[in-house]
PDB file of C-alpha atoms in Angstrom:
ATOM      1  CA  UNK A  33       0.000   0.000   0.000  1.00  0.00           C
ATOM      2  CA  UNK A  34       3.253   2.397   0.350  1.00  0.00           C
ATOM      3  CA  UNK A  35       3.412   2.830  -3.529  1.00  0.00           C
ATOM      4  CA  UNK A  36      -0.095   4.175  -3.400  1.00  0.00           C
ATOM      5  CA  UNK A  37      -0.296   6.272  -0.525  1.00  0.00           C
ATOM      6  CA  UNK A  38       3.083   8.320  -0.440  1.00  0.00           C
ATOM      7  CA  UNK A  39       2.243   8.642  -4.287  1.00  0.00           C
ATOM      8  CA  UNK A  40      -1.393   9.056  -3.796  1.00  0.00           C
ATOM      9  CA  UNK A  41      -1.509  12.995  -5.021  1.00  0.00           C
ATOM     10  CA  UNK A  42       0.640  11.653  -8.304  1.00  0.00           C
ATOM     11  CA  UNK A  43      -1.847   8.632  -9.345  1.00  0.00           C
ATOM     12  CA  UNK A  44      -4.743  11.112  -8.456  1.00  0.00           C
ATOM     13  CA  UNK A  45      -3.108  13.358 -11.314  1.00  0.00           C
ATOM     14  CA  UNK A  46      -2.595  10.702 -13.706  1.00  0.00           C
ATOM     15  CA  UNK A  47      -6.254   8.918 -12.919  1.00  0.00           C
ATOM     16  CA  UNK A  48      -7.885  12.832 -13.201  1.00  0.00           C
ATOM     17  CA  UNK A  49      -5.759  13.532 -16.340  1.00  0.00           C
ATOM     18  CA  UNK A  50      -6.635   9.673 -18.209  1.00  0.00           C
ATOM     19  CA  UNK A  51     -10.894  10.779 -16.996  1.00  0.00           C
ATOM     20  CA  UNK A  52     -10.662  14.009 -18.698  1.00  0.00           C
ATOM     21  CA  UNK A  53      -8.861  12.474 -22.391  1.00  0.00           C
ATOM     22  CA  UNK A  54     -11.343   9.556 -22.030  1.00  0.00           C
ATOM     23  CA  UNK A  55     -14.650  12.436 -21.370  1.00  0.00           C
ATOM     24  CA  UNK A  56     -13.352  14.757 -24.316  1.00  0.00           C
ATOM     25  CA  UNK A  57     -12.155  12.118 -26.205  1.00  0.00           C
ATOM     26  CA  UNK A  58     -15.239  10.402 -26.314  1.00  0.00           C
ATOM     27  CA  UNK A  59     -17.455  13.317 -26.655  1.00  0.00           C
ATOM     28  CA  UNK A  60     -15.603  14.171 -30.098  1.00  0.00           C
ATOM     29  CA  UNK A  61     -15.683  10.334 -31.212  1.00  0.00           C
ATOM     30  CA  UNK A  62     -19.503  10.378 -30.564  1.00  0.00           C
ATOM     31  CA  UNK A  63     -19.979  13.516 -32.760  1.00  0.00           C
ATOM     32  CA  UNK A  64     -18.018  12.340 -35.480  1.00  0.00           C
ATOM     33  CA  UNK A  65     -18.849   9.040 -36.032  1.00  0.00           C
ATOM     34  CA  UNK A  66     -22.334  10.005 -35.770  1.00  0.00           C
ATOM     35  CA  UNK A  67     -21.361  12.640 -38.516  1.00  0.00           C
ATOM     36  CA  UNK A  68     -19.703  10.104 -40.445  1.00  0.00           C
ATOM     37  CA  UNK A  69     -22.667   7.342 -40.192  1.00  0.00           C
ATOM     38  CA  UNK A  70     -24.704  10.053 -41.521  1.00  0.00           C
ATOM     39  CA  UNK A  71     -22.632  10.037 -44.383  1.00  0.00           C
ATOM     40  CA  UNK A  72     -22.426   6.752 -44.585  1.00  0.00           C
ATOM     41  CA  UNK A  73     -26.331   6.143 -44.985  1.00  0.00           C
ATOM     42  CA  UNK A  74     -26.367   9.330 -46.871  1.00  0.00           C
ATOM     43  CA  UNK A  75     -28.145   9.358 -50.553  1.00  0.00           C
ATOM     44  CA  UNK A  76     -25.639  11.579 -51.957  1.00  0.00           C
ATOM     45  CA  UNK A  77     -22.620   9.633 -53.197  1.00  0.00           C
ATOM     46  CA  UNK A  78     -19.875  11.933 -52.445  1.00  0.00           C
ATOM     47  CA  UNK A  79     -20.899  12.139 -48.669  1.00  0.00           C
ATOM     48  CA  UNK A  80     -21.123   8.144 -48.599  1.00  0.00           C
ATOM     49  CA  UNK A  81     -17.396   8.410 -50.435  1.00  0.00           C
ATOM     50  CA  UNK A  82     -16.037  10.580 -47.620  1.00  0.00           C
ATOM     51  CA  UNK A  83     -17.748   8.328 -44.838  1.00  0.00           C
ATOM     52  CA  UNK A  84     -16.248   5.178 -46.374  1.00  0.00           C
ATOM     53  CA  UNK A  85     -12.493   7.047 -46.738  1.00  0.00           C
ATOM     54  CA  UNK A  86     -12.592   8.132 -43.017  1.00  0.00           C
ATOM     55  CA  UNK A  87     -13.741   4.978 -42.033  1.00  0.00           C
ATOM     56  CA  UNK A  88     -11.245   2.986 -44.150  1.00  0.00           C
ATOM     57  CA  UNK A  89      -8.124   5.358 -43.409  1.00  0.00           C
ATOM     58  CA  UNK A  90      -8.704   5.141 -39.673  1.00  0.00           C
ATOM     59  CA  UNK A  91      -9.490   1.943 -39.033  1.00  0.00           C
ATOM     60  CA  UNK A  92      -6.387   0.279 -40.979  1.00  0.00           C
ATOM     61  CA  UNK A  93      -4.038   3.246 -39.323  1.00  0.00           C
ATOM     62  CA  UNK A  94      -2.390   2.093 -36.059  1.00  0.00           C
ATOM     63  CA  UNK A  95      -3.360   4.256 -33.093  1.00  0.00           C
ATOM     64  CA  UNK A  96       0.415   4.990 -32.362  1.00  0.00           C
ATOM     65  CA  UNK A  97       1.267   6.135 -36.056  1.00  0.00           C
ATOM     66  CA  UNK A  98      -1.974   8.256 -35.957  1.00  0.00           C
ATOM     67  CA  UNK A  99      -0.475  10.290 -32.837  1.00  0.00           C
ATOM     68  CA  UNK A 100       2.705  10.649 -34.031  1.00  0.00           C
ATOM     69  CA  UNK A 101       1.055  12.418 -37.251  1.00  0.00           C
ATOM     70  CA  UNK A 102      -1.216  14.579 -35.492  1.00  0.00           C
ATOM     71  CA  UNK A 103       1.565  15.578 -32.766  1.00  0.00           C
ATOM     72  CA  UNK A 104       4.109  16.307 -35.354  1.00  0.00           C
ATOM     73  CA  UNK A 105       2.454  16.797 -38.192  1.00  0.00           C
ATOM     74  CA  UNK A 106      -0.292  19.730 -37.418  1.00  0.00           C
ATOM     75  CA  UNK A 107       2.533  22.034 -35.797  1.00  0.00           C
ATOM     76  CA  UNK A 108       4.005  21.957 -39.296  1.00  0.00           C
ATOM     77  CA  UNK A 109       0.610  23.188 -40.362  1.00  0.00           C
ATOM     78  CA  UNK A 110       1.171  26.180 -38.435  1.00  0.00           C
ATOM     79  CA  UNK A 111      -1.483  24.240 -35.924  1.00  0.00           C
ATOM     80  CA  UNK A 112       0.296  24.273 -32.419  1.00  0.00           C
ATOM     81  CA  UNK A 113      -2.323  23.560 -29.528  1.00  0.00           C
ATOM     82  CA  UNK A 114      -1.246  21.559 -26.156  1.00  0.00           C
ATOM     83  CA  UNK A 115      -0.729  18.030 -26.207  1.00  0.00           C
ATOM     84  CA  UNK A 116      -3.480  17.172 -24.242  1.00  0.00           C
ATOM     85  CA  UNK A 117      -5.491  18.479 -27.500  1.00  0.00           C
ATOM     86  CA  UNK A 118      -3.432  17.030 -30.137  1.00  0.00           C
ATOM     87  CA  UNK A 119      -4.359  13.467 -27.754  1.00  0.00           C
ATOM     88  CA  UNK A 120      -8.064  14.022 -27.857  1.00  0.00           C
ATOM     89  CA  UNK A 121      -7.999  15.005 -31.518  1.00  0.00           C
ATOM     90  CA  UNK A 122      -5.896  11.429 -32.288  1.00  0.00           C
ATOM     91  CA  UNK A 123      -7.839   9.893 -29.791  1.00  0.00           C
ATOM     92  CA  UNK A 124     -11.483  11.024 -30.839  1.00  0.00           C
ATOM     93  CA  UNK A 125     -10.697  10.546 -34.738  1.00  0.00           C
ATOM     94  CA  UNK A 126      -9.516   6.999 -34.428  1.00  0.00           C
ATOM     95  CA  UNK A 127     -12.269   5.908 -32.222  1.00  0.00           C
ATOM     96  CA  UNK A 128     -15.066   7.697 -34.446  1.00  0.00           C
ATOM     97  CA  UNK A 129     -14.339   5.144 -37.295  1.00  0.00           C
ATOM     98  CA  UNK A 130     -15.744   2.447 -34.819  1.00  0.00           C
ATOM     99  CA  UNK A 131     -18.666   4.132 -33.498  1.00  0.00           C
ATOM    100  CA  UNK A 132     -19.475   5.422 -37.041  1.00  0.00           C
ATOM    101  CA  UNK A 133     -19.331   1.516 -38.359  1.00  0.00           C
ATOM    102  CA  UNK A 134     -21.187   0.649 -34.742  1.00  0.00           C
ATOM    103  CA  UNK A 135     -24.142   3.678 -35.514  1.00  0.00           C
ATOM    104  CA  UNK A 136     -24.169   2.639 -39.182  1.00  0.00           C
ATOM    105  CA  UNK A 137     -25.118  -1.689 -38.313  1.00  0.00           C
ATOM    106  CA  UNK A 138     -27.631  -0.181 -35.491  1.00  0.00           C
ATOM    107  CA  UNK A 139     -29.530   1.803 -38.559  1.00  0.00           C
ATOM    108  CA  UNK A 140     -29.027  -0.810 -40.626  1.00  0.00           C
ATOM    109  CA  UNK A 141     -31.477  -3.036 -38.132  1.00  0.00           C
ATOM    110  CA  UNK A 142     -33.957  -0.353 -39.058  1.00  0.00           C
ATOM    111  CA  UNK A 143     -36.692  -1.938 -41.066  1.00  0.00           C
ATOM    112  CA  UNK A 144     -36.055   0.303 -44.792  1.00  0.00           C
ATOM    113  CA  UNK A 145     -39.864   0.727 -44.715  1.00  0.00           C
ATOM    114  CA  UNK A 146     -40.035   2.957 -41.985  1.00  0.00           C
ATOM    115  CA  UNK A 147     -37.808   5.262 -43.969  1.00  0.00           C
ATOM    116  CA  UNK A 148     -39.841   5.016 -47.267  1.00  0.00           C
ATOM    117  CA  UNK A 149     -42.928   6.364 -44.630  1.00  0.00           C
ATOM    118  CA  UNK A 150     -41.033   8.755 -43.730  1.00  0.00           C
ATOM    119  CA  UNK A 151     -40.199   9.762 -46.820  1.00  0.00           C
ATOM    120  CA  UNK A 152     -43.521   9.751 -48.801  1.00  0.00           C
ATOM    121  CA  UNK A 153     -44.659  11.987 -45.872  1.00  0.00           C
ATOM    122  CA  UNK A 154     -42.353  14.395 -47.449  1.00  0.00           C
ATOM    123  CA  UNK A 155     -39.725  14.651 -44.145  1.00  0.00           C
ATOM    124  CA  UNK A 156     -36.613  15.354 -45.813  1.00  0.00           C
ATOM    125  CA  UNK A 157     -33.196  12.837 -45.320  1.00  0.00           C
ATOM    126  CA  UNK A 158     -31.877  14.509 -41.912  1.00  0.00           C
ATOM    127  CA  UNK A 159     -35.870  14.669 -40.711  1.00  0.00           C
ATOM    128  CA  UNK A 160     -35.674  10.852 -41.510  1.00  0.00           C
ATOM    129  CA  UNK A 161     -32.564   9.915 -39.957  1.00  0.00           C
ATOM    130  CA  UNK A 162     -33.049  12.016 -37.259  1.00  0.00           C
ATOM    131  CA  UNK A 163     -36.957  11.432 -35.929  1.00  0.00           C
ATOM    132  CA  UNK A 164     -37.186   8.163 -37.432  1.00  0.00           C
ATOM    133  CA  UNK A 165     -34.327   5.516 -38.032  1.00  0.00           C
ATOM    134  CA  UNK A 166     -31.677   6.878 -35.201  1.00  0.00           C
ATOM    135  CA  UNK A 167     -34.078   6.801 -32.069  1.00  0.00           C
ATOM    136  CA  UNK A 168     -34.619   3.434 -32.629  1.00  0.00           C
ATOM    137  CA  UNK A 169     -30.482   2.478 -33.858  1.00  0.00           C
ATOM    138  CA  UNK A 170     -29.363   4.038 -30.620  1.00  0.00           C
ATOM    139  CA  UNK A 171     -31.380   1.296 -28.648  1.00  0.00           C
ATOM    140  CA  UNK A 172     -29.384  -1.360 -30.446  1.00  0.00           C
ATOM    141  CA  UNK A 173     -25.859   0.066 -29.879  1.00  0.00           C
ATOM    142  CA  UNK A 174     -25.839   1.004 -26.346  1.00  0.00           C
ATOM    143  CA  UNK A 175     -23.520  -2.385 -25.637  1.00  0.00           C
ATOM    144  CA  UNK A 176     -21.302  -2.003 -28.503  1.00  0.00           C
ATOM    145  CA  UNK A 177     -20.950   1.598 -27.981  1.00  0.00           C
ATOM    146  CA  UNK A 178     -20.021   1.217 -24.262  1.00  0.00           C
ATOM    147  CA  UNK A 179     -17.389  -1.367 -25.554  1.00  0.00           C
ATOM    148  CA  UNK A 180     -15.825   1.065 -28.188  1.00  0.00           C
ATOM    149  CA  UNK A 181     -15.282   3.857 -25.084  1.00  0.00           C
ATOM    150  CA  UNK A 182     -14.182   1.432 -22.857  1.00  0.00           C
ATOM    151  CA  UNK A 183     -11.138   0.801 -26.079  1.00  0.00           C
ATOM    152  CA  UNK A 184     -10.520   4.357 -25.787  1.00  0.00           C
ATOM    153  CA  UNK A 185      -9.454   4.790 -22.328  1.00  0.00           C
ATOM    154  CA  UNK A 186      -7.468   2.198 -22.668  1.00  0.00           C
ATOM    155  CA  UNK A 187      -6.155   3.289 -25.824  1.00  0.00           C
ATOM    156  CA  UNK A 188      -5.159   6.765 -23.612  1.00  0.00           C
ATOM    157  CA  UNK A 189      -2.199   5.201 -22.171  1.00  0.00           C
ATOM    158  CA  UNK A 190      -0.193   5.621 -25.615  1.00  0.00           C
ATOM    159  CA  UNK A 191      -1.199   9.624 -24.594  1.00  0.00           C
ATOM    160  CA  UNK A 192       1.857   8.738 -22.147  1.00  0.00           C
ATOM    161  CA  UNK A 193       4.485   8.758 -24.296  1.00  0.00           C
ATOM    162  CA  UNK A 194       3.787  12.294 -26.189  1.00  0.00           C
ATOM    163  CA  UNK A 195       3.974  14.298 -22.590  1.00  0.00           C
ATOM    164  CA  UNK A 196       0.509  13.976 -21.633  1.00  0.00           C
ATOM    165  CA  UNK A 197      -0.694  13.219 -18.411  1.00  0.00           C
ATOM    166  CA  UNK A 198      -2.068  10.740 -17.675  1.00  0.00           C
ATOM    167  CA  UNK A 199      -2.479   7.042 -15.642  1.00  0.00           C
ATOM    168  CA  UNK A 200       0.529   4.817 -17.122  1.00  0.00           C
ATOM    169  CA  UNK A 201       2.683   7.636 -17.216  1.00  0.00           C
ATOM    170  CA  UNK A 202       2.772   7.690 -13.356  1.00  0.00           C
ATOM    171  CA  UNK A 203       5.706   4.564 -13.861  1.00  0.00           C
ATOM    172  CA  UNK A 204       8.152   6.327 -15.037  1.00  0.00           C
ATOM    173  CA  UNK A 205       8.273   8.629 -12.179  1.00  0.00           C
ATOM    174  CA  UNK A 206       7.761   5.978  -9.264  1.00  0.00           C
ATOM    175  CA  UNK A 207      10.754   3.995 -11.447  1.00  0.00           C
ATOM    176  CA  UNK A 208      12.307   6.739 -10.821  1.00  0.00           C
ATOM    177  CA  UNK A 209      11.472   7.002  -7.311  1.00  0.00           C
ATOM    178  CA  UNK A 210      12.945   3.507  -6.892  1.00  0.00           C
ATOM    179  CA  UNK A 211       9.307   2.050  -5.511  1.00  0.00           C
ATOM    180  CA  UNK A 212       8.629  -1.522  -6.889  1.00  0.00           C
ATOM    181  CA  UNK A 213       7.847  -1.666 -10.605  1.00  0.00           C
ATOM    182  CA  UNK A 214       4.900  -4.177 -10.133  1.00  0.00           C
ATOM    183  CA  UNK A 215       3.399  -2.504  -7.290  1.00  0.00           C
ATOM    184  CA  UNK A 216       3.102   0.464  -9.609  1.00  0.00           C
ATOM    185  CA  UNK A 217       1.767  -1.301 -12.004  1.00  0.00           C
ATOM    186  CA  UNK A 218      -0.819  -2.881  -9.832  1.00  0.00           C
ATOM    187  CA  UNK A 219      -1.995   0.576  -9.301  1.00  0.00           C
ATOM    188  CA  UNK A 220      -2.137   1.834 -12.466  1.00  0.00           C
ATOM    189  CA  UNK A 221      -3.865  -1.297 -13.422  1.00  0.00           C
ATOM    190  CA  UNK A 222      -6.580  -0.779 -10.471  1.00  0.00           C
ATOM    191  CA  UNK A 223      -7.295   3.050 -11.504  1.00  0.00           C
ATOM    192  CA  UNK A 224      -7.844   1.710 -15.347  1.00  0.00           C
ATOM    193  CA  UNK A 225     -10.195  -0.715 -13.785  1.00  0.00           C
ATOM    194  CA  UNK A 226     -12.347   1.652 -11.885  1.00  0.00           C
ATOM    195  CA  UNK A 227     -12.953   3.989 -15.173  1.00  0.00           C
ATOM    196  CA  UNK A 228     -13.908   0.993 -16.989  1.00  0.00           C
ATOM    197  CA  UNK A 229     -16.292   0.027 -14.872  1.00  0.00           C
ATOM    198  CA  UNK A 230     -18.046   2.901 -14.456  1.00  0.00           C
ATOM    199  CA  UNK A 231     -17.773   3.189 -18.073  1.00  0.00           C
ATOM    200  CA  UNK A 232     -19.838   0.096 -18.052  1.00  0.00           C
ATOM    201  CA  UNK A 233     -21.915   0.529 -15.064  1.00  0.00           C
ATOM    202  CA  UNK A 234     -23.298   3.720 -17.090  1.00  0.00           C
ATOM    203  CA  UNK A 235     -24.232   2.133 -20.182  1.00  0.00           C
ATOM    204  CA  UNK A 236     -25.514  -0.894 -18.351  1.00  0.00           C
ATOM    205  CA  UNK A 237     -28.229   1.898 -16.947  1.00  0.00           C
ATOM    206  CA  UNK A 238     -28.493   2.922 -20.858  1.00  0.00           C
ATOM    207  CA  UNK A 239     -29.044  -0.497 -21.656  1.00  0.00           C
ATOM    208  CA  UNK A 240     -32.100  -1.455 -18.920  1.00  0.00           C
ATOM    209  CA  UNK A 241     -33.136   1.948 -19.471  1.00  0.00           C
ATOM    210  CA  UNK A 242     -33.722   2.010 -23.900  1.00  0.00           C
ATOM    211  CA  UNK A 243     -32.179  -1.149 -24.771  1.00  0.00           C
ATOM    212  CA  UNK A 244     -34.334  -3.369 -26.656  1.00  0.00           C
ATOM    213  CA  UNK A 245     -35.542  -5.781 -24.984  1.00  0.00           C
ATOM    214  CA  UNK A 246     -33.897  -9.105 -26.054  1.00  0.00           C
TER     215      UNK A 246
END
């Protein structure tokens, strides 16, 4: 219990600084992948093209490679924000990918007919998607949603290496400090643990709450 409570203000930084990636992160996966299943499902063919590129290019691109071109890339752009941005921005674009593919298979499960009613009621595409086939997709991806956030703050920890603060990063310091490597590790482990299950504890309410009933 040593490593944990003479370090306890340190993991408290790195377990506040991994909650706030994961929150923003998530918030701007959320928005763009529902931007990009939009697309997706859209009836003009150059939106579906740029859905299907995003989707493609991001989901083939390793995580690691995708921060390394964001961090060192966009500065050369003349874009220089703090890291902790340039992580939710790498963070939040690869993770959109899966909820866009995630949104996309939950209105998919919407019986086409429903949007042909729509539609000869005269409600335009975005009235359709909107009123119609998406209130009843989200009740099919709560579970898989909660999964694909619960792969993003784990996929934080690589946030680590480009000076952001964070949960795994804590090691390097208590190495430093000379406390036991696995201890530490323990720890970091146990803080992960708790953010992933409240991760899950919340969608589980989501789930009892509008899932469908199965």
């Amino acid at each position: 219990m040593n490593v944990l409570t003479d370090n306890f203000a340190l993991y408290g930084e790195g377990f506040l600084g991994t909650v706030e990636l994961t929150v923003y992160a998530s918030l701007l996966a959320l928005a763009l992948g529902f931007v990009m299943a939009s697309f997706r499902v859209s009836p003009v063919r150059s939106l579906r093209a740029l859905g299907t590129v995003w989707v493609t290019v991001l989901r083939n691109t390793p995580l690691t490679l995708l921060f390394f071109a964001v961090v060192l890339g966009l500065p050369r752009f003349g874009l220089v924000l703090p890291f902790q941005l340039f992580a939710v921005l790498a963070l939040g674009c690869y993770t959109s990918a899966f909820i866009c593919e995630v949104l996309r298979s939950g209105i998919n499960t919407v019986h086409k007919g429903q949007g042909e009613a729509a539609r000869s009621l005269g409600m335009s595409f975005g009235q359709t998607l909107g009123d119609i086939v998406l209130p009843q997709a989200f009740r099919t991806v709560i579970p898989p949603v909660g999964s694909t956030l619960i792969a993003l703050a784990k996929n934080s920890a690589i946030a680590g290496a480009f000076s952001v603060t964070e949960l795994l990063g804590t090691y390097k310091v208590l190495s430093e400090r000379g406390y036991n490597i696995v201890w530490s590790f323990v720890w970091i482990a146990v803080g992960y643990l708790i953010i992933t299950l409240a991760i899950s504890a919340l969608f589980h309410v989501m789930e009892k709450r509008w899932g469908v009933a199965r």
